[in-house]
Amino acid sequence: MKIAKALNLAKTRLGSIKIAKKLACLHLGLNQNELFLKENDEISDESGYFKLCERFANGEPFEYISGVCEFMGRDFKVGKGVLIPRIETEILVQKTLEIGAKFDQPKICEIGTGSGIIAITLALNLPNAKIIATDISKDALNYAKFNAKNLGANVDFHQTNLIDGINEKFDIIVSNPPYIANDYNLDIWVKNEPSLALFGGEKGDEILKQIIAISAKRTKFLCCEIGYDQKISLQNELDKFGFKSEFYKDLAGFDRGFVAKTKYS
């Protein structure tokens, strides 16, 4: 079967020629330009390609199938049991880097590191920083530790809830915690990601409020990603604990996070 015909059959099954092509590139070890030039060639291991398509159609995220997710120009290993990095989190990292650059040797703690994208990116861009990263999930930490070693980042990982058992104070605490409401209806691909990393409680902002409370006397700056509809409740919570905060939007124009200063900053 020609590659072009296989792509059309996959498009019918998947409803997306873009995904059909991405899976073909993965299967054949080609980039998009190479795939275009070879569309009249015979596809190798035809059944193997359609098995990949079936996995995606059944709700397995593309990043789990490929085992890799790109974040800020670097490839991170991901798989079942760890949250897939999102592009909007790059904004959170950029804002944290801007603050971190103000310190000679910043002490930074990431709460809920997942695959390690935030802590590792900070470590690679702030070589004088001391960075601690926590996660309650052993599976997630296994990915984070692999990624740190693979990319040559110096991060001290801890398996714990939030920052339980960690008694240090920090210049920056940063987190992209679970912030989706428990009853929110997700698509089948997101549902295959770990619920522990997605759902933040009945309203969704409960874990964020815990982070604000425990950070009030533990850090100079707090940087967090949030749900699009949580600005008002979190602004009130930040005010209650004495933070001065600024909220930012993502590229789609939705409220997506905040940078807050304590009186210690």
Short mmCIF file of C-alpha atoms in Angstrom, two decimals:
data_model
loop_
_atom_site.label_atom_id
_atom_site.label_comp_id
_atom_site.label_asym_id
_atom_site.label_seq_id
_atom_site.Cartn_x
_atom_site.Cartn_y
_atom_site.Cartn_z
CA MET A 1 0.00 0.00 0.00
CA LYS A 2 1.22 3.48 -0.88
CA ILE A 3 1.91 5.86 1.99
CA ALA A 4 -0.62 8.33 0.56
CA LYS A 5 -3.39 5.72 0.63
CA ALA A 6 -2.48 4.67 4.16
CA LEU A 7 -2.69 8.30 5.25
CA ASN A 8 -6.15 8.69 3.73
CA LEU A 9 -7.39 5.52 5.43
CA ALA A 10 -5.95 6.70 8.74
CA LYS A 11 -7.56 10.13 8.28
CA THR A 12 -10.96 8.46 7.92
CA ARG A 13 -10.41 6.53 11.15
CA LEU A 14 -8.88 9.38 13.13
CA GLY A 15 -10.75 12.35 11.70
CA SER A 16 -7.47 14.24 11.31
CA ILE A 17 -4.89 14.16 8.56
CA LYS A 18 -2.49 16.00 10.88
CA ILE A 19 -2.53 13.15 13.41
CA ALA A 20 -2.35 10.57 10.61
CA LYS A 21 0.82 12.23 9.33
CA LYS A 22 2.37 12.60 12.79
CA LEU A 23 1.85 8.91 13.44
CA ALA A 24 3.27 8.05 10.02
CA CYS A 25 6.36 10.14 10.72
CA LEU A 26 6.78 8.34 14.03
CA HIS A 27 6.27 4.93 12.46
CA LEU A 28 8.61 5.55 9.53
CA GLY A 29 11.21 7.68 11.29
CA LEU A 30 10.68 10.61 8.94
CA ASN A 31 10.03 14.31 9.33
CA GLN A 32 7.05 16.01 7.65
CA ASN A 33 9.02 17.09 4.57
CA GLU A 34 10.46 13.61 4.07
CA LEU A 35 7.00 12.10 4.43
CA PHE A 36 5.64 14.43 1.74
CA LEU A 37 8.39 13.42 -0.68
CA LYS A 38 7.80 9.71 -0.06
CA GLU A 39 3.98 9.60 -0.22
CA ASN A 40 4.10 7.52 -3.40
CA ASP A 41 6.41 4.94 -1.82
CA GLU A 42 5.13 1.71 -0.32
CA ILE A 43 4.58 1.93 3.43
CA SER A 44 6.66 -0.49 5.45
CA ASP A 45 4.96 -2.61 8.13
CA GLU A 46 1.49 -1.44 7.17
CA SER A 47 -0.16 -3.25 10.09
CA GLY A 48 2.25 -1.62 12.54
CA TYR A 49 1.22 1.82 11.35
CA PHE A 50 -2.49 1.09 11.70
CA LYS A 51 -1.90 -0.31 15.18
CA LEU A 52 -0.46 3.07 16.17
CA CYS A 53 -3.53 4.74 14.69
CA GLU A 54 -5.80 2.41 16.67
CA ARG A 55 -3.99 3.24 19.90
CA PHE A 56 -4.59 6.93 19.32
CA ALA A 57 -8.21 6.39 18.29
CA ASN A 58 -8.77 4.51 21.56
CA GLY A 59 -7.63 7.51 23.58
CA GLU A 60 -3.88 7.03 24.06
CA PRO A 61 -2.23 10.45 23.75
CA PHE A 62 0.26 10.88 20.93
CA GLU A 63 2.98 11.79 23.45
CA TYR A 64 2.48 8.47 25.26
CA ILE A 65 2.71 6.61 21.95
CA SER A 66 5.92 8.41 20.97
CA GLY A 67 7.27 8.48 24.53
CA VAL A 68 8.51 12.04 24.06
CA CYS A 69 7.18 15.56 24.51
CA GLU A 70 8.99 18.72 23.43
CA PHE A 71 9.10 21.60 25.91
CA MET A 72 10.98 24.85 25.31
CA GLY A 73 13.22 23.25 22.73
CA ARG A 74 14.09 20.12 24.70
CA ASP A 75 12.72 16.58 24.48
CA PHE A 76 11.37 15.07 27.69
CA LYS A 77 10.49 11.44 28.23
CA VAL A 78 6.82 10.95 29.12
CA GLY A 79 4.48 8.01 29.42
CA LYS A 80 1.54 6.57 31.29
CA GLY A 81 1.45 7.90 34.83
CA VAL A 82 2.81 11.39 34.13
CA LEU A 83 1.15 14.61 32.97
CA ILE A 84 1.91 15.65 29.40
CA PRO A 85 3.54 19.12 29.29
CA ARG A 86 1.44 21.91 27.77
CA ILE A 87 2.72 24.87 25.79
CA GLU A 88 1.05 27.39 28.12
CA THR A 89 3.33 26.24 30.92
CA GLU A 90 6.21 27.81 29.01
CA ILE A 91 4.84 31.20 30.10
CA LEU A 92 5.06 30.16 33.75
CA VAL A 93 8.66 29.04 33.26
CA GLN A 94 9.63 32.26 31.46
CA LYS A 95 8.21 34.39 34.27
CA THR A 96 9.99 32.28 36.87
CA LEU A 97 13.26 32.61 34.98
CA GLU A 98 12.88 36.40 34.93
CA ILE A 99 12.55 36.43 38.71
CA GLY A 100 15.30 33.86 39.24
CA ALA A 101 17.74 35.97 37.22
CA LYS A 102 17.48 38.69 39.90
CA PHE A 103 19.20 36.44 42.43
CA ASP A 104 22.86 35.41 42.38
CA GLN A 105 22.10 31.93 43.72
CA PRO A 106 18.32 31.51 43.83
CA LYS A 107 16.75 28.82 45.98
CA ILE A 108 13.76 27.43 44.14
CA CYS A 109 11.18 24.79 44.99
CA GLU A 110 8.81 23.30 42.44
CA ILE A 111 5.70 21.68 43.88
CA GLY A 112 4.30 18.85 41.75
CA THR A 113 7.11 18.41 39.26
CA GLY A 114 5.56 15.65 37.11
CA SER A 115 8.00 14.87 34.30
CA GLY A 116 10.32 17.54 35.65
CA ILE A 117 9.93 20.06 32.83
CA ILE A 118 9.78 23.15 35.04
CA ALA A 119 12.51 22.28 37.54
CA ILE A 120 14.84 20.94 34.84
CA THR A 121 14.37 23.93 32.53
CA LEU A 122 15.02 26.29 35.43
CA ALA A 123 18.14 24.35 36.42
CA LEU A 124 19.54 24.43 32.90
CA ASN A 125 18.90 28.16 32.54
CA LEU A 126 19.90 29.18 36.06
CA PRO A 127 23.09 27.17 36.66
CA ASN A 128 23.77 28.81 40.04
CA ALA A 129 20.34 27.95 41.41
CA LYS A 130 19.61 25.37 44.08
CA ILE A 131 16.45 23.60 42.99
CA ILE A 132 14.25 21.19 44.92
CA ALA A 133 11.29 19.51 43.21
CA THR A 134 8.53 17.45 44.80
CA ASP A 135 5.82 15.11 43.66
CA ILE A 136 3.54 12.68 45.44
CA SER A 137 3.74 10.20 42.55
CA LYS A 138 6.64 7.76 42.41
CA ASP A 139 5.93 7.10 38.72
CA ALA A 140 6.17 10.80 37.90
CA LEU A 141 9.42 11.15 39.82
CA ASN A 142 10.93 8.26 37.89
CA TYR A 143 10.33 10.20 34.66
CA ALA A 144 11.61 13.42 36.23
CA LYS A 145 14.83 11.79 37.45
CA PHE A 146 15.42 10.19 34.04
CA ASN A 147 14.89 13.53 32.28
CA ALA A 148 17.17 15.37 34.68
CA LYS A 149 19.97 12.86 34.17
CA ASN A 150 19.42 12.74 30.42
CA LEU A 151 19.55 16.53 30.08
CA GLY A 152 22.29 17.09 32.64
CA ALA A 153 20.23 19.08 35.13
CA ASN A 154 20.99 19.24 38.84
CA VAL A 155 17.67 18.93 40.69
CA ASP A 156 17.02 17.48 44.14
CA PHE A 157 13.82 15.40 43.89
CA HIS A 158 11.59 14.44 46.83
CA GLN A 159 8.55 12.19 46.97
CA THR A 160 6.11 13.98 49.24
CA ASN A 161 2.80 15.82 49.30
CA LEU A 162 3.32 19.51 48.44
CA ILE A 163 6.39 20.36 50.58
CA ASP A 164 5.74 18.12 53.57
CA GLY A 165 9.00 17.31 55.34
CA ILE A 166 10.93 20.07 53.60
CA ASN A 167 11.80 22.74 56.14
CA GLU A 168 13.77 25.20 54.03
CA LYS A 169 12.72 28.67 52.91
CA PHE A 170 12.99 29.70 49.28
CA ASP A 171 13.40 32.67 47.02
CA ILE A 172 10.83 31.20 44.64
CA ILE A 173 8.16 28.54 44.89
CA VAL A 174 6.71 27.56 41.54
CA SER A 175 3.90 25.15 40.73
CA ASN A 176 1.64 23.94 37.95
CA PRO A 177 -0.63 21.93 40.26
CA PRO A 178 -3.84 20.03 39.51
CA TYR A 179 -6.51 22.71 39.03
CA ILE A 180 -9.38 21.07 37.12
CA ALA A 181 -12.71 20.67 38.94
CA ASN A 182 -13.54 17.04 39.75
CA ASP A 183 -16.72 17.03 37.63
CA TYR A 184 -15.19 18.64 34.53
CA ASN A 185 -15.74 16.55 31.40
CA LEU A 186 -12.41 15.85 29.71
CA ASP A 187 -11.76 14.36 26.28
CA ILE A 188 -10.69 10.73 26.04
CA TRP A 189 -7.00 11.55 25.54
CA VAL A 190 -6.73 13.75 28.63
CA LYS A 191 -8.66 11.15 30.61
CA ASN A 192 -5.76 8.77 30.01
CA GLU A 193 -3.42 11.10 31.87
CA PRO A 194 -3.13 10.62 35.66
CA SER A 195 -6.14 12.04 37.49
CA LEU A 196 -3.85 12.87 40.41
CA ALA A 197 -2.14 15.46 38.20
CA LEU A 198 -5.35 16.89 36.75
CA PHE A 199 -8.09 17.27 39.35
CA GLY A 200 -7.71 19.85 42.09
CA GLY A 201 -10.90 19.24 44.04
CA GLU A 202 -14.61 20.02 43.88
CA LYS A 203 -14.00 23.55 42.59
CA GLY A 204 -10.55 22.84 41.17
CA ASP A 205 -8.65 25.53 43.06
CA GLU A 206 -8.34 23.76 46.41
CA ILE A 207 -4.72 22.63 45.95
CA LEU A 208 -3.72 26.07 44.70
CA LYS A 209 -5.16 27.56 47.88
CA GLN A 210 -3.14 25.10 49.96
CA ILE A 211 0.01 26.15 48.10
CA ILE A 212 -0.73 29.82 48.72
CA ALA A 213 -1.23 29.18 52.43
CA ILE A 214 1.95 27.17 52.95
CA SER A 215 4.01 29.54 50.78
CA ALA A 216 3.09 32.72 52.65
CA LYS A 217 5.99 32.37 55.12
CA ARG A 218 8.21 30.08 53.07
CA THR A 219 9.13 32.12 49.99
CA LYS A 220 9.73 35.58 48.54
CA PHE A 221 7.95 34.87 45.25
CA LEU A 222 5.19 32.42 44.32
CA CYS A 223 4.52 31.59 40.65
CA CYS A 224 1.60 29.34 39.72
CA GLU A 225 -0.42 28.22 36.73
CA ILE A 226 -4.20 28.31 37.27
CA GLY A 227 -7.50 27.45 35.65
CA TYR A 228 -9.04 30.02 33.32
CA ASP A 229 -11.94 30.77 35.70
CA GLN A 230 -10.06 30.91 39.01
CA LYS A 231 -8.59 34.42 39.03
CA ILE A 232 -11.10 36.02 41.41
CA SER A 233 -11.02 33.27 44.04
CA LEU A 234 -7.23 33.06 43.97
CA GLN A 235 -6.82 36.83 44.03
CA ASN A 236 -8.86 36.87 47.22
CA GLU A 237 -6.77 34.06 48.68
CA LEU A 238 -3.50 35.82 47.82
CA ASP A 239 -4.78 39.04 49.37
CA LYS A 240 -5.77 37.16 52.52
CA PHE A 241 -2.21 35.92 53.00
CA GLY A 242 -0.57 39.25 52.27
CA PHE A 243 0.73 38.62 48.76
CA LYS A 244 1.01 41.34 46.13
CA SER A 245 0.10 39.60 42.89
CA GLU A 246 -0.10 40.03 39.14
CA PHE A 247 -2.06 37.66 36.93
CA TYR A 248 -1.14 36.80 33.34
CA LYS A 249 -2.99 35.38 30.35
CA ASP A 250 -2.10 32.59 27.93
CA LEU A 251 -1.84 33.00 24.17
CA ALA A 252 -5.58 32.37 23.80
CA GLY A 253 -6.35 35.28 26.11
CA PHE A 254 -7.45 33.21 29.12
CA ASP A 255 -6.29 33.88 32.67
CA ARG A 256 -3.57 31.27 33.15
CA GLY A 257 -1.38 32.13 36.12
CA PHE A 258 0.01 34.58 38.62
CA VAL A 259 3.27 35.89 40.01
CA ALA A 260 3.01 36.95 43.65
CA LYS A 261 5.39 38.61 46.10
CA THR A 262 5.37 38.23 49.85
CA LYS A 263 6.39 40.90 52.32
CA TYR A 264 9.73 39.08 52.57
CA SER A 265 10.66 39.88 48.95
#
